[in-house]
PDB file of C-alpha atoms in Angstrom:
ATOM      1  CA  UNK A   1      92.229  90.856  74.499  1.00 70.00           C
ATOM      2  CA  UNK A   2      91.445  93.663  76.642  1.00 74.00           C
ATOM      3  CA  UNK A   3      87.684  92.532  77.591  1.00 83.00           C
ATOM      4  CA  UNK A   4      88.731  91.100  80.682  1.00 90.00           C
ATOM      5  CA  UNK A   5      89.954  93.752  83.326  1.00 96.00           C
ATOM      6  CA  UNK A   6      91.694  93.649  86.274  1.00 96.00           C
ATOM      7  CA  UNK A   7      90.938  96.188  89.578  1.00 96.00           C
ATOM      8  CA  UNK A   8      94.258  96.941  90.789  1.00 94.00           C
ATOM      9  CA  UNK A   9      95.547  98.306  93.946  1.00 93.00           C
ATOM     10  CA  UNK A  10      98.796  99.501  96.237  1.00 93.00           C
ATOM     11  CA  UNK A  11      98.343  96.230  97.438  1.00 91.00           C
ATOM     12  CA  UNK A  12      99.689  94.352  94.582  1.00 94.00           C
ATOM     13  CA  UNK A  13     102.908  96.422  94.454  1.00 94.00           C
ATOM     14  CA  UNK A  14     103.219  95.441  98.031  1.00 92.00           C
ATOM     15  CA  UNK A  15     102.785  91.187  97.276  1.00 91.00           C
ATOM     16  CA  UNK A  16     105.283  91.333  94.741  1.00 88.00           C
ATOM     17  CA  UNK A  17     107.706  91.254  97.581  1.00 87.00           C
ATOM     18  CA  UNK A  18     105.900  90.428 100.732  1.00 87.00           C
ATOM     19  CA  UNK A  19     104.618  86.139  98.703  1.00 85.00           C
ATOM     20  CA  UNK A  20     107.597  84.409  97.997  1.00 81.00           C
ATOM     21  CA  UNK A  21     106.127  82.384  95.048  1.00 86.00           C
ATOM     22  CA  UNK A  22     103.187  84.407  93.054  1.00 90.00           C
ATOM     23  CA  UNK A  23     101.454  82.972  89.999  1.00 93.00           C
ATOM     24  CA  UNK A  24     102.084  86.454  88.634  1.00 94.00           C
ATOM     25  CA  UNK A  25     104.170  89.094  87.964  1.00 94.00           C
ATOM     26  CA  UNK A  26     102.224  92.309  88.462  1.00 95.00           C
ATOM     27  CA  UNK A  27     104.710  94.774  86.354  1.00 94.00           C
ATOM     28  CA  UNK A  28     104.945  92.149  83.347  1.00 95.00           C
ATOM     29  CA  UNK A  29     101.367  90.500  83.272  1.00 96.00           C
ATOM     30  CA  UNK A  30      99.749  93.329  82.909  1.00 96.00           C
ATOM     31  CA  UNK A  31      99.108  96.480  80.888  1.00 97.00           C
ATOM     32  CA  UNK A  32      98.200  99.473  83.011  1.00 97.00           C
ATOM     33  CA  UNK A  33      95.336 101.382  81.481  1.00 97.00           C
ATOM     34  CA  UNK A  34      94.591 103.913  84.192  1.00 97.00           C
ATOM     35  CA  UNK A  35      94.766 105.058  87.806  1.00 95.00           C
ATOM     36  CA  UNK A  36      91.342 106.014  89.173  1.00 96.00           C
ATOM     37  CA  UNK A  37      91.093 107.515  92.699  1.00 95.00           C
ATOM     38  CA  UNK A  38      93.693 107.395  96.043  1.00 94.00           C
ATOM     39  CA  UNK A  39      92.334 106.960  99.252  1.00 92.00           C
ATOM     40  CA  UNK A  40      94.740 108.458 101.616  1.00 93.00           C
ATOM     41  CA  UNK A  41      95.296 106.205 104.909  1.00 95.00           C
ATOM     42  CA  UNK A  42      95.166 108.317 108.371  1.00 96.00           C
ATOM     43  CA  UNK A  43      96.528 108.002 111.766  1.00 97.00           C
ATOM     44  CA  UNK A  44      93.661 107.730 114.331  1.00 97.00           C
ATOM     45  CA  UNK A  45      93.417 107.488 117.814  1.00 97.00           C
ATOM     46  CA  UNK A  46      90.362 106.705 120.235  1.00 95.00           C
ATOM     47  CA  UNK A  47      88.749 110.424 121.002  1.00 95.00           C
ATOM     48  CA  UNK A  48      90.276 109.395 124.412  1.00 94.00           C
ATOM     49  CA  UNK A  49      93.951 109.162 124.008  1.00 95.00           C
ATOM     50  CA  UNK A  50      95.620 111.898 125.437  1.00 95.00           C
ATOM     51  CA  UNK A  51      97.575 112.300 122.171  1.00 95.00           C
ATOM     52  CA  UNK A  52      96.180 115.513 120.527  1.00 96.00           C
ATOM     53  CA  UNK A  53      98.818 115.731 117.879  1.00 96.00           C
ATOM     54  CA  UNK A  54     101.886 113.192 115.941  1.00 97.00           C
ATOM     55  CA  UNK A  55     104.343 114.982 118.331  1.00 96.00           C
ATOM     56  CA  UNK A  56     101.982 114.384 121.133  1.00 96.00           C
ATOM     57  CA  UNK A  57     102.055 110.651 120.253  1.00 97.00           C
ATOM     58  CA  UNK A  58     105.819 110.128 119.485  1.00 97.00           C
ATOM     59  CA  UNK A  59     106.027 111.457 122.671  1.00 96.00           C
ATOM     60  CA  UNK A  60     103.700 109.201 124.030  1.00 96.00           C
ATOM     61  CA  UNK A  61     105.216 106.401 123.122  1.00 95.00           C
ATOM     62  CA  UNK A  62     108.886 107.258 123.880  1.00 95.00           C
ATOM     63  CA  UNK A  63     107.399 107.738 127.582  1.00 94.00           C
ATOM     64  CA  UNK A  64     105.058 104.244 127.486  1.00 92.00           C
ATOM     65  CA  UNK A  65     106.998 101.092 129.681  1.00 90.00           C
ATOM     66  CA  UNK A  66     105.355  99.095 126.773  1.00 91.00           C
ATOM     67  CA  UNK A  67     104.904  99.824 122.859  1.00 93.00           C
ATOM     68  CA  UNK A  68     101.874 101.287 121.762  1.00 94.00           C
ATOM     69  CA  UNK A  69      99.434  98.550 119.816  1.00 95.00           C
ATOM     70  CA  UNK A  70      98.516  99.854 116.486  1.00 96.00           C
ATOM     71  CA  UNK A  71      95.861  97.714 114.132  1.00 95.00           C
ATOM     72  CA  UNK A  72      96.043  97.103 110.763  1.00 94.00           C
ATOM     73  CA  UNK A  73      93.949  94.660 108.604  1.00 91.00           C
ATOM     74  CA  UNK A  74      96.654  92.127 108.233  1.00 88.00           C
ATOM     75  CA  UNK A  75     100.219  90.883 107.989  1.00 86.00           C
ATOM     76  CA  UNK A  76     101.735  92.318 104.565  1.00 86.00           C
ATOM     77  CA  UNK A  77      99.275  95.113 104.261  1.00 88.00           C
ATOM     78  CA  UNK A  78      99.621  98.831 103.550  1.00 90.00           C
ATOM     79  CA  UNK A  79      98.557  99.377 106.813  1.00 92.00           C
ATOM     80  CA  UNK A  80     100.654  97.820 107.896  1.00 91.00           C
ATOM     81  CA  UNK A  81     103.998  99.246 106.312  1.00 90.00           C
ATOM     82  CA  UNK A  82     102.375 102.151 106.984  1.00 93.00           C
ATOM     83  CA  UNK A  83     103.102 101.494 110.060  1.00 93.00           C
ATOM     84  CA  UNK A  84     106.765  99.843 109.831  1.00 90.00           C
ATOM     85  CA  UNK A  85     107.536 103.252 107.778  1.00 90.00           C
ATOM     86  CA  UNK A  86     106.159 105.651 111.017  1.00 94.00           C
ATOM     87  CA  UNK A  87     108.232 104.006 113.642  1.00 92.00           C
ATOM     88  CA  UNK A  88     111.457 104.441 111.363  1.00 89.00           C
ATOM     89  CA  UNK A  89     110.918 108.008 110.872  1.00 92.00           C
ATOM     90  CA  UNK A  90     109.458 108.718 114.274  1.00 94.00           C
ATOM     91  CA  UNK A  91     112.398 106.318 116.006  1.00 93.00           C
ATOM     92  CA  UNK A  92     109.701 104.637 118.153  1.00 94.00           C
ATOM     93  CA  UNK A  93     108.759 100.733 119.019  1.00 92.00           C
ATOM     94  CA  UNK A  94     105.203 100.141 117.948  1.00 94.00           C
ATOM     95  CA  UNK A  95     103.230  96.742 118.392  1.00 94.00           C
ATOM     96  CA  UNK A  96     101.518  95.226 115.456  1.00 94.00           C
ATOM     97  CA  UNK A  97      98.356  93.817 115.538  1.00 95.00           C
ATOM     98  CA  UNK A  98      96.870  92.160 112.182  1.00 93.00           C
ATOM     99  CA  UNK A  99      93.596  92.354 111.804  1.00 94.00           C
ATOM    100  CA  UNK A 100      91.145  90.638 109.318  1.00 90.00           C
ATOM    101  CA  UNK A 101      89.842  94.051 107.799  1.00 88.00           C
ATOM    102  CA  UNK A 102      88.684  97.284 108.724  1.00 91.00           C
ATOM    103  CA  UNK A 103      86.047  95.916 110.030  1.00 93.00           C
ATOM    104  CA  UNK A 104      87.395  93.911 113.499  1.00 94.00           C
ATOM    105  CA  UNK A 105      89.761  96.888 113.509  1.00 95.00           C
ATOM    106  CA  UNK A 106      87.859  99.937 113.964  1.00 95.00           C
ATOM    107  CA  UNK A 107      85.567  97.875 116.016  1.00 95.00           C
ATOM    108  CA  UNK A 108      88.469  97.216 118.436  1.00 95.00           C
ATOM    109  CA  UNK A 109      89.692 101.202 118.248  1.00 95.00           C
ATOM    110  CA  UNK A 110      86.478 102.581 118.948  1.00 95.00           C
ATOM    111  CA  UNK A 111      86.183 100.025 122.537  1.00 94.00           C
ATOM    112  CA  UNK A 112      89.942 100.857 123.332  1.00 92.00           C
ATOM    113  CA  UNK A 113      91.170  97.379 122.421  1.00 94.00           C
ATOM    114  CA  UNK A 114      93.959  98.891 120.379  1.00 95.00           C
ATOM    115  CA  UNK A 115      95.882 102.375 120.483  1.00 93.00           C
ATOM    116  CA  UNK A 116      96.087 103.646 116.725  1.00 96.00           C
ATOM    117  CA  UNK A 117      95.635 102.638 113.120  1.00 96.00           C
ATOM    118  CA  UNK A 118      96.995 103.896 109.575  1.00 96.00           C
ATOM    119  CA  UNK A 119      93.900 102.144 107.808  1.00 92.00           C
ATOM    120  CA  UNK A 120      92.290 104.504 104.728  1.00 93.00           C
ATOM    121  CA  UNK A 121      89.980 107.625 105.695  1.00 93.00           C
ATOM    122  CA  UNK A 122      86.945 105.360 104.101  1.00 90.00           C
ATOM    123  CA  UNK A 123      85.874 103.064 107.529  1.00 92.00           C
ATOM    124  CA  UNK A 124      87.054 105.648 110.214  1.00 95.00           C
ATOM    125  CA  UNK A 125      85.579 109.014 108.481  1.00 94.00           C
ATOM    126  CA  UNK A 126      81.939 108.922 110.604  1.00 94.00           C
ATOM    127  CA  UNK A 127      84.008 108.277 113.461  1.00 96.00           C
ATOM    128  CA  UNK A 128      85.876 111.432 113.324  1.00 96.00           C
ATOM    129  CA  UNK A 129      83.398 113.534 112.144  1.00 95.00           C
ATOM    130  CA  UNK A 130      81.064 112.066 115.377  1.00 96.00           C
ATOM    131  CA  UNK A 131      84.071 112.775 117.420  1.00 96.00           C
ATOM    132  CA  UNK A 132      84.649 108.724 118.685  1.00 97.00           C
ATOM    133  CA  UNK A 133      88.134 108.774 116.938  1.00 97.00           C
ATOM    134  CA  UNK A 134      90.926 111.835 116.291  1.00 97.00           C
ATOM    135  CA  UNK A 135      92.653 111.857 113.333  1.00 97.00           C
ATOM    136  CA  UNK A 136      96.731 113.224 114.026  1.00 98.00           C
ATOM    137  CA  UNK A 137      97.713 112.985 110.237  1.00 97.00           C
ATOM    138  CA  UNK A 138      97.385 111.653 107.021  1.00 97.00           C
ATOM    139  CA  UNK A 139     100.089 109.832 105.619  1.00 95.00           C
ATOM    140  CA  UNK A 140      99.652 110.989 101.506  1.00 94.00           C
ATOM    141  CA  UNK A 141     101.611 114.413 100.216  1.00 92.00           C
ATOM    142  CA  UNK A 142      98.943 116.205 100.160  1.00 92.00           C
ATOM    143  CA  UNK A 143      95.903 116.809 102.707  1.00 93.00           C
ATOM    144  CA  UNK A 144      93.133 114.427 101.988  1.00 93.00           C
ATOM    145  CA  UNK A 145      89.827 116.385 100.766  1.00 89.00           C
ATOM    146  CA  UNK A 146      87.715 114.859 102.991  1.00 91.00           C
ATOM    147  CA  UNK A 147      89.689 116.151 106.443  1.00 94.00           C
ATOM    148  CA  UNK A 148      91.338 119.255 105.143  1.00 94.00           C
ATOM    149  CA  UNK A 149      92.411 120.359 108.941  1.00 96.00           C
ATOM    150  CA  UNK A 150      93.881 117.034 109.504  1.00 97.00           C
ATOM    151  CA  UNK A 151      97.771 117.385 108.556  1.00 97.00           C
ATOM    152  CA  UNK A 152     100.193 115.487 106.638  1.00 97.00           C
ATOM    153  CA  UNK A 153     102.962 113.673 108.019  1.00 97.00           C
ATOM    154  CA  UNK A 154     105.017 115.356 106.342  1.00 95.00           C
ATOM    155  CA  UNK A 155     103.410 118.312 107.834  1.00 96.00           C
ATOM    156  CA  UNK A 156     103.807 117.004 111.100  1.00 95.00           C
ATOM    157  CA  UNK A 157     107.461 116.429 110.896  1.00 93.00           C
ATOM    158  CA  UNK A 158     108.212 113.162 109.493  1.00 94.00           C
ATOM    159  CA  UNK A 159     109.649 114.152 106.084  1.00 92.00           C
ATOM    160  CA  UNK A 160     109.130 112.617 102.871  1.00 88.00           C
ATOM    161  CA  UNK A 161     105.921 110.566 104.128  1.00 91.00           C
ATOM    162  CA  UNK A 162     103.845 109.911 101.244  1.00 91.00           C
ATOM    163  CA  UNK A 163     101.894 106.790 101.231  1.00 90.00           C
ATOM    164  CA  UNK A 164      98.167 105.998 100.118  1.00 91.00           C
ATOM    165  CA  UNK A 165      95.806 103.139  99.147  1.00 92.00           C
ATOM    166  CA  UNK A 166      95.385 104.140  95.063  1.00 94.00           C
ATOM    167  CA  UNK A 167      92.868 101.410  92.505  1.00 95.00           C
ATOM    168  CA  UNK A 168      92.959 101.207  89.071  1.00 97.00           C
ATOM    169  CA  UNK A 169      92.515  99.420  85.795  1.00 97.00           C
ATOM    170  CA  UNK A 170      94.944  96.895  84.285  1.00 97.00           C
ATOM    171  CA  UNK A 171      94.418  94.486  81.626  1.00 97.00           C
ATOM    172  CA  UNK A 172      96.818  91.299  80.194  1.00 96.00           C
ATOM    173  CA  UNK A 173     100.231  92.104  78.775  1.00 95.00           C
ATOM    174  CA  UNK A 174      99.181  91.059  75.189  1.00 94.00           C
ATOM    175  CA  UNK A 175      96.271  93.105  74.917  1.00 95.00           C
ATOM    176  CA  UNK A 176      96.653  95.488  72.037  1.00 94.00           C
ATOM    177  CA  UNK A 177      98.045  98.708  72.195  1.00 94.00           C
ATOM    178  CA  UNK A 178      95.096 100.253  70.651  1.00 94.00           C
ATOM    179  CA  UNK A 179      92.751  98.407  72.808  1.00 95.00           C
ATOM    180  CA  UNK A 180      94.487  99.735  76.167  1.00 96.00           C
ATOM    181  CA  UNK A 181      94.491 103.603  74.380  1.00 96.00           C
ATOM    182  CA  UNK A 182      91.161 103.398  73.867  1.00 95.00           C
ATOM    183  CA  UNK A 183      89.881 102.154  77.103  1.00 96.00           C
ATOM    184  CA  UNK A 184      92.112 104.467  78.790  1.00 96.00           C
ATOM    185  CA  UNK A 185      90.460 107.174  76.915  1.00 96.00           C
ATOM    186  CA  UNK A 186      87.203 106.334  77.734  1.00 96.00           C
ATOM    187  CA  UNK A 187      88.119 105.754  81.529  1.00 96.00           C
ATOM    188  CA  UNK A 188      89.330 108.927  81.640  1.00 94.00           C
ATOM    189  CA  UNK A 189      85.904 110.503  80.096  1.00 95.00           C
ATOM    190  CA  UNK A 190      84.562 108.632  83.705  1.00 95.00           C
ATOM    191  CA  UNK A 191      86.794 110.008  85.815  1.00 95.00           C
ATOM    192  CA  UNK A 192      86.683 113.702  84.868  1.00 94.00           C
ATOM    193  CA  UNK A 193      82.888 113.309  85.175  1.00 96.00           C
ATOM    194  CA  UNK A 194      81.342 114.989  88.014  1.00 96.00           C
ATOM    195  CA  UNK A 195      79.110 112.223  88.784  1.00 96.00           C
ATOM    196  CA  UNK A 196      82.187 110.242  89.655  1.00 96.00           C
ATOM    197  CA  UNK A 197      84.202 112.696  91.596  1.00 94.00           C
ATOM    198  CA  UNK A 198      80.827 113.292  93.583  1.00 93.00           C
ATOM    199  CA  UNK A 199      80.899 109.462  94.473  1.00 92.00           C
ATOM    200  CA  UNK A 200      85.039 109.477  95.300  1.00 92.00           C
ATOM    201  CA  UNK A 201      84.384 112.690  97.581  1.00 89.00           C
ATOM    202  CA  UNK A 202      82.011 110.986  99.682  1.00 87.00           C
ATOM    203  CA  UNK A 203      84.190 108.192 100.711  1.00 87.00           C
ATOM    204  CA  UNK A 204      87.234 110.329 101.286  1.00 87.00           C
ATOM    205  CA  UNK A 205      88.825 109.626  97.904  1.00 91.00           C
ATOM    206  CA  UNK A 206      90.785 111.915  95.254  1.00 91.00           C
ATOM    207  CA  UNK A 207      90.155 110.802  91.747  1.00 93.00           C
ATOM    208  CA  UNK A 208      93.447 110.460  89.875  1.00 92.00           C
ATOM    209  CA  UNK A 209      93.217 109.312  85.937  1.00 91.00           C
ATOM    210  CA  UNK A 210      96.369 108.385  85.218  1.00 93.00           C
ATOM    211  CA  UNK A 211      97.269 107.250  81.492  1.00 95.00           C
ATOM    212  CA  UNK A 212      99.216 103.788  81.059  1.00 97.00           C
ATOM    213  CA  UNK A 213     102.396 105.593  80.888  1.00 97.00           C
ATOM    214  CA  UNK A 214     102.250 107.324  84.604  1.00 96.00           C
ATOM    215  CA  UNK A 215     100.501 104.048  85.801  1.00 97.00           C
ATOM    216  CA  UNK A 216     103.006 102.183  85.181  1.00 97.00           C
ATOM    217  CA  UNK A 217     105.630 104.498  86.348  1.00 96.00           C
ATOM    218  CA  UNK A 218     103.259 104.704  90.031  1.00 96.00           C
ATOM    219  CA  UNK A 219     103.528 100.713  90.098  1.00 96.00           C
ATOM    220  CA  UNK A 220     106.958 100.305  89.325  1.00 96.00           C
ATOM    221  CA  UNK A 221     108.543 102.873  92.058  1.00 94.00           C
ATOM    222  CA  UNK A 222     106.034 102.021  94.462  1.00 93.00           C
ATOM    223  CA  UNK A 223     107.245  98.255  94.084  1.00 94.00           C
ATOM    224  CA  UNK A 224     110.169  99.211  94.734  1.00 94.00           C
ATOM    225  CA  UNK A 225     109.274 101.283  97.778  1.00 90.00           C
ATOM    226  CA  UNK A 226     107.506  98.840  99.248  1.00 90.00           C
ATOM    227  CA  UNK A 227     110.055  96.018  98.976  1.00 91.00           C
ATOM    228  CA  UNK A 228     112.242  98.563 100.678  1.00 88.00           C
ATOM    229  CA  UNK A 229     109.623  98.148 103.676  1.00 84.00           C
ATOM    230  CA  UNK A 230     109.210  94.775 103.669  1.00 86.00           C
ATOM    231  CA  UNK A 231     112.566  93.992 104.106  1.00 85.00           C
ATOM    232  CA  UNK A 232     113.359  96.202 106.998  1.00 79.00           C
ATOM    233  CA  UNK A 233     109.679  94.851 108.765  1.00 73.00           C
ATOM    234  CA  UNK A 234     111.472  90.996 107.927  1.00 76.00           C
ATOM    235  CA  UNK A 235     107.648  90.456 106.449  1.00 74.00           C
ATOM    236  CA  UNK A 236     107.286  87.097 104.662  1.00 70.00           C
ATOM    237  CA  UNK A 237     104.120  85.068 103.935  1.00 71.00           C
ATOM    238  CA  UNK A 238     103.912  81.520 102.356  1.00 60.00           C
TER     239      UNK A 238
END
């Protein structure tokens, strides 16, 4: 009935294919009311890595006897795919190392234990401003706010790379039309606030405020993105 919301993410486009048996079905359950921010995910390396740049890593890695580790926080994951997406475009052999959370993982990037991650700018930001970590890229379409030197991918050579970690607000299919208009109206009064763009900017995020209409447009081709991705990474979790 519309008083019981949902907080979205990338992540459920990505389970509709990576679970083979889901309680849910994330495009038909619910009713999309609004996008609210993107985080945009970034390729780090330790501060130590001779890798100043994306072509300095490709390179890197083409030269390595053994793959270079990257960490993500776990099997299925944006991060992950993130990942599976770089080494197609970059024609490289990277190793995968689930994590569980950002947490563990930056933990394990900062002390060397692992070469690189794709995980959001949120948890590695400090570290890059303090100069423990370099960010190479960011993997959205556009530069992310927060690093504005830092390229894109896309930028960097790998074409059509456009991937981020995006929330927002869903309700249950049978919630009323009217019911999802007006919440989406008043959402959108939030997000056009500057209180809450202050808030996204200082943990690296670009508001959004999407209506139902492009929600559900982001959800549906980024389902089938994703599925694209999980079937070339062979991902499958019980």
């Amino acid at each position: 009935d519309g008083y019981m919301l949902l907080v979205g993410a990338v992540h459920h486009t990505i389970a509709s294919s990576v679970y083979k048996k889901l309680p849910y079905d994330f495009q038909k359950d619910f009713a999309p009311i609004s996008t609210l921010a993107l985080v945009p995910n970034v390729l780090v390396v330790n501060a130590s890595s001779p890798a100043r740049d994306v072509a300095g890593l490709i390179a890197l890695a083409k030269a390595s006897k053994a793959p270079l580790s990257y960490g993500s926080n776990g099997n299925g994951t944006a991060q992950h795919l993130i990942g599976t997406q770089f080494q197609n475009l970059a024609g490289i052999d990277l190793l995968h190392i689930p994590y569980k959370g950002s947490g563990p993982l930056t933990n394990d990037l900062l002390g060397g234990q692992v070469g690189l991650s794709f995980d959001t700018v949120t948890p590695v930001l400090q570290h890059i401003k303090a100069g423990k970590l370099r960010a190479l890229a960011v993997t959205t379409g556009r530069r992310s706010s927060a690093l504005p030197e830092v390229p894109t991918l896309a930028e960097a050579g790998l074409k059509g790379f456009d991937i981020g970690t995006w929330f927002g607000v869903l309700a249950p299919a049978a919630t009323p039309k009217d019911i999802v208009a007006r919440l989406s109206g008043e959402i959108a009064k939030i997000t056009q606030s500057p209180e809450f763009r202050k808030r996204m900017e200082e943990i690296g995020a670009e508001t959004i405020g999407e209506t139902p209409e492009q929600m559900a447009r982001r959800i549906r081709d980024e389902t089938d993105k994703f599925a694209r991705l999980v079937k070339e990474a062979k991902v499958e979790i019980e």
